[in-house]
XYZ file of C-alpha atoms in Angstrom:
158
model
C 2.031 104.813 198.552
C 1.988 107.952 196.549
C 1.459 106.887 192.765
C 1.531 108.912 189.483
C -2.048 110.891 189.380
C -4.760 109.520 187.781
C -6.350 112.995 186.314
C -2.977 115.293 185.914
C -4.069 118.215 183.859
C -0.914 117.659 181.438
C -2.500 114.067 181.928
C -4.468 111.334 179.051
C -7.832 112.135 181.084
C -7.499 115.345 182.850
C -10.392 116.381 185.742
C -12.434 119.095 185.483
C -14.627 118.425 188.974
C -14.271 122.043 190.416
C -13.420 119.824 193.816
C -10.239 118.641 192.487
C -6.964 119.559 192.984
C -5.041 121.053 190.080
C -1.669 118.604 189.366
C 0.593 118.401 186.223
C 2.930 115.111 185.963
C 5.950 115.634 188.029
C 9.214 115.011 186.278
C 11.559 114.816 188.650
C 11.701 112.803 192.241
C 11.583 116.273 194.027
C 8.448 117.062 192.105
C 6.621 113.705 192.883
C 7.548 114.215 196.280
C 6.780 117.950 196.702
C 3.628 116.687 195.173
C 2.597 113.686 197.668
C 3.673 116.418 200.565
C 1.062 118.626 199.341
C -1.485 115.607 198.869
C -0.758 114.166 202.731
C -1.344 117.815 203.845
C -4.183 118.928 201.755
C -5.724 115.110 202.944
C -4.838 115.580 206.700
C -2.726 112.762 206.510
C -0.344 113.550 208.936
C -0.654 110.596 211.506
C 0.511 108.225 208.664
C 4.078 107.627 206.674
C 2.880 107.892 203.060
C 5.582 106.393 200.705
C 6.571 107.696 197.468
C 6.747 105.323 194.366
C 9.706 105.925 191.877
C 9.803 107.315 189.300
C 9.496 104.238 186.376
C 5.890 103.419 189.134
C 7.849 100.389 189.941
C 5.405 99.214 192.662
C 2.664 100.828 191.130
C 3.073 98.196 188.143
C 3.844 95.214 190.664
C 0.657 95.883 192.715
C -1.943 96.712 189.234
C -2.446 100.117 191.629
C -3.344 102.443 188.564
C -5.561 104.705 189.099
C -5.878 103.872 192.835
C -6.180 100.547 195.210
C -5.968 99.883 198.606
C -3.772 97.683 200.180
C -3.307 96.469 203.826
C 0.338 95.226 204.898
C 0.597 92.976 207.899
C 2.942 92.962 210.391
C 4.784 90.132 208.295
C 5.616 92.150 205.647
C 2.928 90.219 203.345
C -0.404 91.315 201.792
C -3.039 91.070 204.301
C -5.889 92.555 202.095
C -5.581 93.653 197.983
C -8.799 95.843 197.615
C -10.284 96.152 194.025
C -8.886 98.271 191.244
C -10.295 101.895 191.125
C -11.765 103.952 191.109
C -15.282 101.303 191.278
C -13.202 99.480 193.336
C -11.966 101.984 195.890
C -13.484 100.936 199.163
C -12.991 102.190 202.386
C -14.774 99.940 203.981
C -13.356 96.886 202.597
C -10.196 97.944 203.932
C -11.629 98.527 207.058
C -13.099 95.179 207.253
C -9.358 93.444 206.510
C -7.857 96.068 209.267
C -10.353 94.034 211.688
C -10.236 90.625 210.144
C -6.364 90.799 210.394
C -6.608 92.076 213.769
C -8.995 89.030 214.634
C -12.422 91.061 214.845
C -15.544 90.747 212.825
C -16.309 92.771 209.815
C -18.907 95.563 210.426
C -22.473 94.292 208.953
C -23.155 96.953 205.960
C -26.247 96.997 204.332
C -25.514 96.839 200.962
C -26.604 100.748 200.129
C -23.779 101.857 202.495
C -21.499 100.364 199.770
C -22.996 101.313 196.708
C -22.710 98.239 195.168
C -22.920 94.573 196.813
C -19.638 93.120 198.089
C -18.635 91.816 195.010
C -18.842 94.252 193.178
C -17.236 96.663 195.607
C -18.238 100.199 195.935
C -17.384 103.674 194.856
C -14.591 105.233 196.471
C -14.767 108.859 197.240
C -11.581 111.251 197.908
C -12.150 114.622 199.222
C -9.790 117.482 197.753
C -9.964 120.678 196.469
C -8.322 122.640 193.579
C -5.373 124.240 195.795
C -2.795 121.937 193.727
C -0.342 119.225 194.742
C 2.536 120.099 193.723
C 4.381 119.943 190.099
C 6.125 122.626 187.581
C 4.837 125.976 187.141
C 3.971 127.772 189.873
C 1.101 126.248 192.303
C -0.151 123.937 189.370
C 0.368 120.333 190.886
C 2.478 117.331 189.655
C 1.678 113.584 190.070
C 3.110 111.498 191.968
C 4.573 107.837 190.065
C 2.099 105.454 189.682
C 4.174 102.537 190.242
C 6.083 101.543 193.296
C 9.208 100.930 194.314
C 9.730 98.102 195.629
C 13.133 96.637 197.338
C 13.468 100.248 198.414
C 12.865 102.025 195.656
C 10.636 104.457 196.505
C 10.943 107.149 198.724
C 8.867 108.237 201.885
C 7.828 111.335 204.040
């Protein structure tokens, strides 16, 4: 799910990394979506439907997803795995370990250094980008995309 962008240069806490893209706040649907098109393509994301949250971040408030979270959906329909809030608690691997726990495997032994923190604590996330922009008003300056979801089909998707 695409969510409103945690570091928006119009934004409360703009980035300044030189590896970040460049986004403004989208204020329009069309922007947020231009701008999570431009995010799944920049990311290589193109084996995977990402969905678009609305734009009052309806499931972004129902799922505490602000600034970022990973979630794993099973084939019910329910939560399978909630990871940690972000950005300490952005963890690929955790996800990876409820992919395999929900598809009846073992988790992967980690030591803990591979995770930067211990289990419980969860480790840092990274995200690879770079400053090309994702989308937004104003020439190639990026928006963000809603930072909470819509659920009941509120949202939109690519």
């Amino acid at each position: 799910m695409y969510i409103r962008e945690a570091h928006a240069l119009d934004g409360a806490m703009p980035n300044d990394r030189p590896d970040s893209p460049i986004v403004e706040e989208p204020v329009t649907a069309e922007e947020r979506k231009d701008v999570a098109k431009r995010c799944a393509g920049a990311l290589d994301m193109s084996p995977m439907t990402m969905l678009i949250d609305d734009m009052k971040d309806s499931t972004c408030q129902a799922y505490a997803a602000f600034p970022d979270r990973l979630y794993l959906v099973g084939k019910d329909g329910k939560v399978a795995f909630a990871g940690a809030r972000g950005p300490m608690g952005f963890n690929p691997d955790d996800l990876e370990d409820g992919i395999r726990e929900a598809l009846g495997m073992e988790p992967i032994k980690r030591a803990s250094s591979e995770r930067g923190f211990d289990r419980d604590r969860r480790g840092l996330g990274g995200r690879g980008g770079d400053r090309r922009g994702f989308g937004g008003r104003g020439g190639d300056r990026g928006g963000r995309g809603g930072d909470r979801g819509g659920s009941g089909g509120d949202g939109d998707g690519l």
